[in-house]
mmCIF file of C-alpha atoms in Angstrom:
data_model
loop_
_atom_site.group_PDB
_atom_site.id
_atom_site.type_symbol
_atom_site.label_atom_id
_atom_site.label_comp_id
_atom_site.label_asym_id
_atom_site.label_seq_id
_atom_site.Cartn_x
_atom_site.Cartn_y
_atom_site.Cartn_z
ATOM 1 C CA MET A 1358 0.000 0.000 0.000
ATOM 2 C CA GLU A 1359 2.802 2.416 0.909
ATOM 3 C CA SER A 1360 4.530 1.771 -2.424
ATOM 4 C CA CYS A 1361 1.312 2.681 -4.283
ATOM 5 C CA ILE A 1362 1.039 5.957 -2.356
ATOM 6 C CA PHE A 1363 4.726 6.690 -3.008
ATOM 7 C CA ALA A 1364 4.335 6.007 -6.757
ATOM 8 C CA TYR A 1365 1.210 8.183 -6.871
ATOM 9 C CA ASN A 1366 3.049 11.074 -5.200
ATOM 10 C CA ILE A 1367 5.942 10.791 -7.668
ATOM 11 C CA TYR A 1368 3.541 10.890 -10.625
ATOM 12 C CA LYS A 1369 1.694 13.836 -9.120
ATOM 13 C CA MET A 1370 4.876 15.847 -8.470
ATOM 14 C CA ARG A 1371 6.240 15.155 -11.947
ATOM 15 C CA PHE A 1372 2.936 16.065 -13.566
ATOM 16 C CA GLU A 1373 2.532 19.360 -11.682
ATOM 17 C CA SER A 1374 6.039 20.464 -12.684
ATOM 18 C CA PHE A 1375 5.439 19.331 -16.274
ATOM 19 C CA LYS A 1376 2.056 21.094 -16.434
ATOM 20 C CA SER A 1377 3.550 24.384 -15.243
ATOM 21 C CA HIS A 1378 6.355 24.126 -17.821
ATOM 22 C CA ILE A 1379 4.041 23.343 -20.760
ATOM 23 C CA LEU A 1380 1.445 26.000 -19.943
ATOM 24 C CA SER A 1381 4.213 28.612 -19.664
ATOM 25 C CA LEU A 1382 5.650 27.471 -22.995
ATOM 26 C CA LEU A 1383 2.249 27.645 -24.702
ATOM 27 C CA GLU A 1384 1.529 31.064 -23.197
ATOM 28 C CA ALA A 1385 4.843 32.425 -24.452
ATOM 29 C CA ARG A 1386 5.028 30.843 -27.903
ATOM 30 C CA LEU A 1387 1.553 30.222 -29.326
ATOM 31 C CA PRO A 1388 0.707 32.778 -32.026
ATOM 32 C CA LYS A 1389 -1.558 35.492 -30.640
ATOM 33 C CA GLU A 1390 -3.940 35.197 -33.613
ATOM 34 C CA LEU A 1391 -5.011 31.733 -32.427
ATOM 35 C CA SER A 1392 -8.370 32.832 -31.056
ATOM 36 C CA TYR A 1393 -9.495 29.212 -30.532
ATOM 37 C CA HIS A 1394 -6.305 27.148 -30.141
ATOM 38 C CA GLY A 1395 -4.777 29.344 -27.431
ATOM 39 C CA VAL A 1396 -3.662 28.195 -24.000
ATOM 40 C CA HIS A 1397 -7.278 28.650 -22.830
ATOM 41 C CA HIS A 1398 -8.274 25.759 -25.128
ATOM 42 C CA THR A 1399 -5.645 23.467 -23.588
ATOM 43 C CA ILE A 1400 -6.905 24.316 -20.089
ATOM 44 C CA TYR A 1401 -10.520 23.710 -21.178
ATOM 45 C CA VAL A 1402 -9.609 20.308 -22.663
ATOM 46 C CA LEU A 1403 -7.669 19.380 -19.518
ATOM 47 C CA ASP A 1404 -10.702 20.180 -17.346
ATOM 48 C CA ALA A 1405 -12.908 18.100 -19.666
ATOM 49 C CA ALA A 1406 -10.427 15.194 -19.596
ATOM 50 C CA ILE A 1407 -10.385 15.251 -15.778
ATOM 51 C CA ARG A 1408 -14.200 15.030 -15.704
ATOM 52 C CA ILE A 1409 -14.349 12.237 -18.267
ATOM 53 C CA ALA A 1410 -11.486 10.275 -16.677
ATOM 54 C CA ALA A 1411 -13.219 10.370 -13.283
ATOM 55 C CA HIS A 1412 -16.366 8.946 -14.866
ATOM 56 C CA GLU A 1413 -14.492 6.279 -16.861
ATOM 57 C CA GLY A 1414 -12.495 5.064 -13.821
ATOM 58 C CA ILE A 1415 -8.925 4.918 -15.142
ATOM 59 C CA SER A 1416 -5.812 4.460 -12.970
ATOM 60 C CA GLU A 1417 -3.637 7.282 -11.612
ATOM 61 C CA GLN A 1418 -0.786 6.390 -13.996
ATOM 62 C CA GLU A 1419 -3.203 6.406 -16.937
ATOM 63 C CA LYS A 1420 -4.515 9.795 -15.811
ATOM 64 C CA GLU A 1421 -1.012 11.253 -15.752
ATOM 65 C CA LEU A 1422 -0.321 10.039 -19.287
ATOM 66 C CA LEU A 1423 -3.734 11.189 -20.514
ATOM 67 C CA TYR A 1424 -3.323 14.653 -18.991
ATOM 68 C CA THR A 1425 0.200 14.862 -20.419
ATOM 69 C CA GLY A 1426 -1.248 14.139 -23.858
ATOM 70 C CA VAL A 1427 -3.874 16.828 -23.351
ATOM 71 C CA LEU A 1428 -1.254 19.419 -22.392
ATOM 72 C CA LEU A 1429 0.764 18.563 -25.495
ATOM 73 C CA HIS A 1430 -1.978 17.896 -28.038
ATOM 74 C CA ASP A 1431 -1.756 21.360 -29.646
ATOM 75 C CA ILE A 1432 1.876 22.244 -28.902
ATOM 76 C CA GLY A 1433 2.671 21.915 -32.617
ATOM 77 C CA PHE A 1434 0.817 25.183 -33.207
ATOM 78 C CA ILE A 1435 3.847 27.034 -31.859
ATOM 79 C CA GLU A 1436 5.564 26.192 -35.180
ATOM 80 C CA THR A 1437 2.866 25.379 -37.753
ATOM 81 C CA TYR A 1438 -0.878 25.561 -38.281
ATOM 82 C CA HIS A 1439 -1.228 22.655 -40.693
ATOM 83 C CA ASN A 1440 -0.301 19.124 -39.606
ATOM 84 C CA HIS A 1441 0.398 20.491 -36.133
ATOM 85 C CA GLU A 1442 -0.047 17.068 -34.506
ATOM 86 C CA GLU A 1443 3.093 15.612 -36.128
ATOM 87 C CA LYS A 1444 5.058 18.785 -35.421
ATOM 88 C CA GLY A 1445 3.764 18.593 -31.859
ATOM 89 C CA ILE A 1446 5.149 15.078 -31.486
ATOM 90 C CA GLU A 1447 8.563 16.330 -32.644
ATOM 91 C CA ILE A 1448 8.459 19.118 -30.056
ATOM 92 C CA ALA A 1449 6.931 17.032 -27.251
ATOM 93 C CA THR A 1450 9.211 13.981 -27.374
ATOM 94 C CA PRO A 1451 12.424 15.596 -26.070
ATOM 95 C CA ILE A 1452 10.474 17.571 -23.460
ATOM 96 C CA MET A 1453 8.914 14.384 -22.078
ATOM 97 C CA LEU A 1454 12.258 12.560 -22.053
ATOM 98 C CA ASN A 1455 13.805 15.496 -20.150
ATOM 99 C CA PHE A 1456 11.043 15.134 -17.549
ATOM 100 C CA GLY A 1457 11.863 11.454 -17.048
ATOM 101 C CA PHE A 1458 9.071 9.860 -19.052
ATOM 102 C CA LEU A 1459 9.988 6.352 -20.172
ATOM 103 C CA PRO A 1460 10.092 5.543 -23.904
ATOM 104 C CA PHE A 1461 6.846 3.538 -23.761
ATOM 105 C CA GLU A 1462 5.136 6.466 -21.998
ATOM 106 C CA VAL A 1463 6.398 8.884 -24.651
ATOM 107 C CA GLN A 1464 5.054 6.604 -27.382
ATOM 108 C CA LEU A 1465 1.666 6.355 -25.677
ATOM 109 C CA VAL A 1466 1.407 10.136 -25.305
ATOM 110 C CA ASN A 1467 2.496 10.658 -28.912
ATOM 111 C CA ASN A 1468 -0.305 8.328 -30.002
ATOM 112 C CA LEU A 1469 -2.755 10.420 -27.970
ATOM 113 C CA ILE A 1470 -1.571 13.585 -29.716
ATOM 114 C CA ARG A 1471 -1.912 11.901 -33.107
ATOM 115 C CA ARG A 1472 -5.486 10.731 -32.368
ATOM 116 C CA THR A 1473 -6.754 14.306 -31.922
ATOM 117 C CA ARG A 1474 -6.233 14.962 -35.628
ATOM 118 C CA ILE A 1475 -9.546 15.651 -37.385
ATOM 119 C CA PRO A 1476 -11.252 13.380 -38.309
ATOM 120 C CA GLN A 1477 -10.562 11.684 -35.002
ATOM 121 C CA SER A 1478 -10.155 7.950 -34.620
ATOM 122 C CA ALA A 1479 -9.673 6.270 -31.261
ATOM 123 C CA THR A 1480 -8.809 2.637 -30.561
ATOM 124 C CA ASN A 1481 -8.455 2.511 -26.753
ATOM 125 C CA LEU A 1482 -9.971 4.222 -23.724
ATOM 126 C CA LEU A 1483 -7.293 6.903 -23.274
ATOM 127 C CA GLU A 1484 -7.561 7.837 -26.947
ATOM 128 C CA LYS A 1485 -11.340 7.962 -26.646
ATOM 129 C CA ILE A 1486 -11.115 10.253 -23.612
ATOM 130 C CA ILE A 1487 -8.708 12.733 -25.216
ATOM 131 C CA CYS A 1488 -10.805 12.861 -28.396
ATOM 132 C CA ASP A 1489 -14.007 13.527 -26.459
ATOM 133 C CA ALA A 1490 -12.307 16.083 -24.205
ATOM 134 C CA ASP A 1491 -10.889 17.933 -27.221
ATOM 135 C CA LEU A 1492 -14.395 18.325 -28.693
ATOM 136 C CA ASP A 1493 -16.309 18.479 -25.410
ATOM 137 C CA TYR A 1494 -17.656 21.961 -26.189
ATOM 138 C CA LEU A 1495 -19.727 20.621 -29.113
ATOM 139 C CA GLY A 1496 -22.197 19.257 -26.566
ATOM 140 C CA THR A 1497 -22.354 22.230 -24.198
ATOM 141 C CA ASP A 1498 -24.062 25.599 -23.871
ATOM 142 C CA ASP A 1499 -20.690 27.134 -24.828
ATOM 143 C CA PHE A 1500 -20.892 25.710 -28.345
ATOM 144 C CA PHE A 1501 -21.726 28.998 -30.070
ATOM 145 C CA PRO A 1502 -19.298 31.361 -28.279
ATOM 146 C CA ILE A 1503 -16.442 28.845 -28.549
ATOM 147 C CA GLY A 1504 -17.402 28.104 -32.145
ATOM 148 C CA ASN A 1505 -17.215 31.816 -32.926
ATOM 149 C CA MET A 1506 -13.586 31.817 -31.732
ATOM 150 C CA LEU A 1507 -12.849 28.947 -34.116
ATOM 151 C CA PHE A 1508 -14.653 30.789 -36.933
ATOM 152 C CA ASP A 1509 -12.460 33.862 -36.359
ATOM 153 C CA GLU A 1510 -9.359 31.670 -36.396
ATOM 154 C CA PHE A 1511 -10.443 29.897 -39.599
ATOM 155 C CA LEU A 1512 -10.998 33.285 -41.242
ATOM 156 C CA GLN A 1513 -7.543 34.399 -40.120
ATOM 157 C CA TYR A 1514 -5.906 31.296 -41.636
ATOM 158 C CA GLY A 1515 -8.012 31.238 -44.821
ATOM 159 C CA ILE A 1516 -9.777 27.954 -44.016
ATOM 160 C CA VAL A 1517 -13.189 29.553 -44.623
ATOM 161 C CA LYS A 1518 -13.979 32.764 -46.457
ATOM 162 C CA ASP A 1519 -17.307 33.746 -44.881
ATOM 163 C CA GLU A 1520 -20.015 32.804 -42.392
ATOM 164 C CA LYS A 1521 -22.040 30.884 -44.972
ATOM 165 C CA GLU A 1522 -19.113 28.572 -45.716
ATOM 166 C CA TRP A 1523 -18.446 28.258 -41.967
ATOM 167 C CA ASN A 1524 -22.049 27.223 -41.263
ATOM 168 C CA ARG A 1525 -21.935 24.559 -43.985
ATOM 169 C CA LEU A 1526 -18.664 23.250 -42.525
ATOM 170 C CA GLN A 1527 -20.144 23.163 -39.018
ATOM 171 C CA VAL A 1528 -23.272 21.270 -40.096
ATOM 172 C CA SER A 1529 -21.171 18.736 -41.988
ATOM 173 C CA PHE A 1530 -18.741 18.322 -39.084
ATOM 174 C CA LEU A 1531 -21.411 17.954 -36.399
ATOM 175 C CA SER A 1532 -23.392 15.521 -38.547
ATOM 176 C CA GLY A 1533 -20.352 13.277 -38.991
ATOM 177 C CA HIS A 1534 -18.980 13.511 -35.451
ATOM 178 C CA SER A 1535 -19.554 10.844 -32.792
ATOM 179 C CA TYR A 1536 -18.489 10.817 -29.172
ATOM 180 C CA TYR A 1537 -16.693 7.716 -27.859
ATOM 181 C CA THR A 1538 -16.922 7.582 -24.068
ATOM 182 C CA ASP A 1539 -19.926 6.685 -21.932
ATOM 183 C CA PHE A 1540 -19.620 10.099 -20.261
ATOM 184 C CA ALA A 1541 -19.778 12.073 -23.508
ATOM 185 C CA ILE A 1542 -22.524 9.929 -25.007
ATOM 186 C CA LYS A 1543 -24.644 10.436 -21.909
ATOM 187 C CA PHE A 1544 -23.825 14.053 -21.037
ATOM 188 C CA ARG A 1545 -22.724 15.700 -24.320
ATOM 189 C CA LYS A 1546 -24.400 13.948 -27.239
ATOM 190 C CA PRO A 1547 -27.969 15.225 -26.560
ATOM 191 C CA LYS A 1548 -26.840 18.869 -26.384
ATOM 192 C CA LYS A 1549 -24.629 18.427 -29.431
ATOM 193 C CA GLU A 1550 -27.647 17.242 -31.418
ATOM 194 C CA GLU A 1551 -29.604 20.249 -30.153
ATOM 195 C CA ASN A 1552 -26.747 22.559 -31.201
ATOM 196 C CA LEU A 1553 -26.759 20.981 -34.646
#
């Protein structure tokens, strides 16, 4: 029992130090024109992942790796807008190794980052949680204000040219999207369908 508590405390200390480092890095280096994918998005997704993980009943070690993936899932935006997941893996790998993550942990986290690429595809519970946390807002009352931030960002980067094109994209995306976890299916899917 004592060894479990000791291991938990080590994971918790490492994660808190890692979290502080990554949030500071994102705050300093993410482009200011990212109205949606700013550090506020990472914090929102982390809060959503904590809620979903509590409901899904994963272990403390799994939580640390999941939350690490959440903190890193958009770090690639500090260097590129397109294909940011792969760039994020390049940036994240040496940071994780410097924080003492083992190679298998780094690989697991890199897979989590990769799974957030749209369209999402998840094959295990941690991947399902990070995917649902990343798009949690689709099934909340915050859908429209958060969506407006993404619309502004898409305009900035030339992904859409006007609101009409944005609305078509949103309808298509929401129609094709499915949540994975029991939590999101129960607590987010009904509101998402209402938002659609």
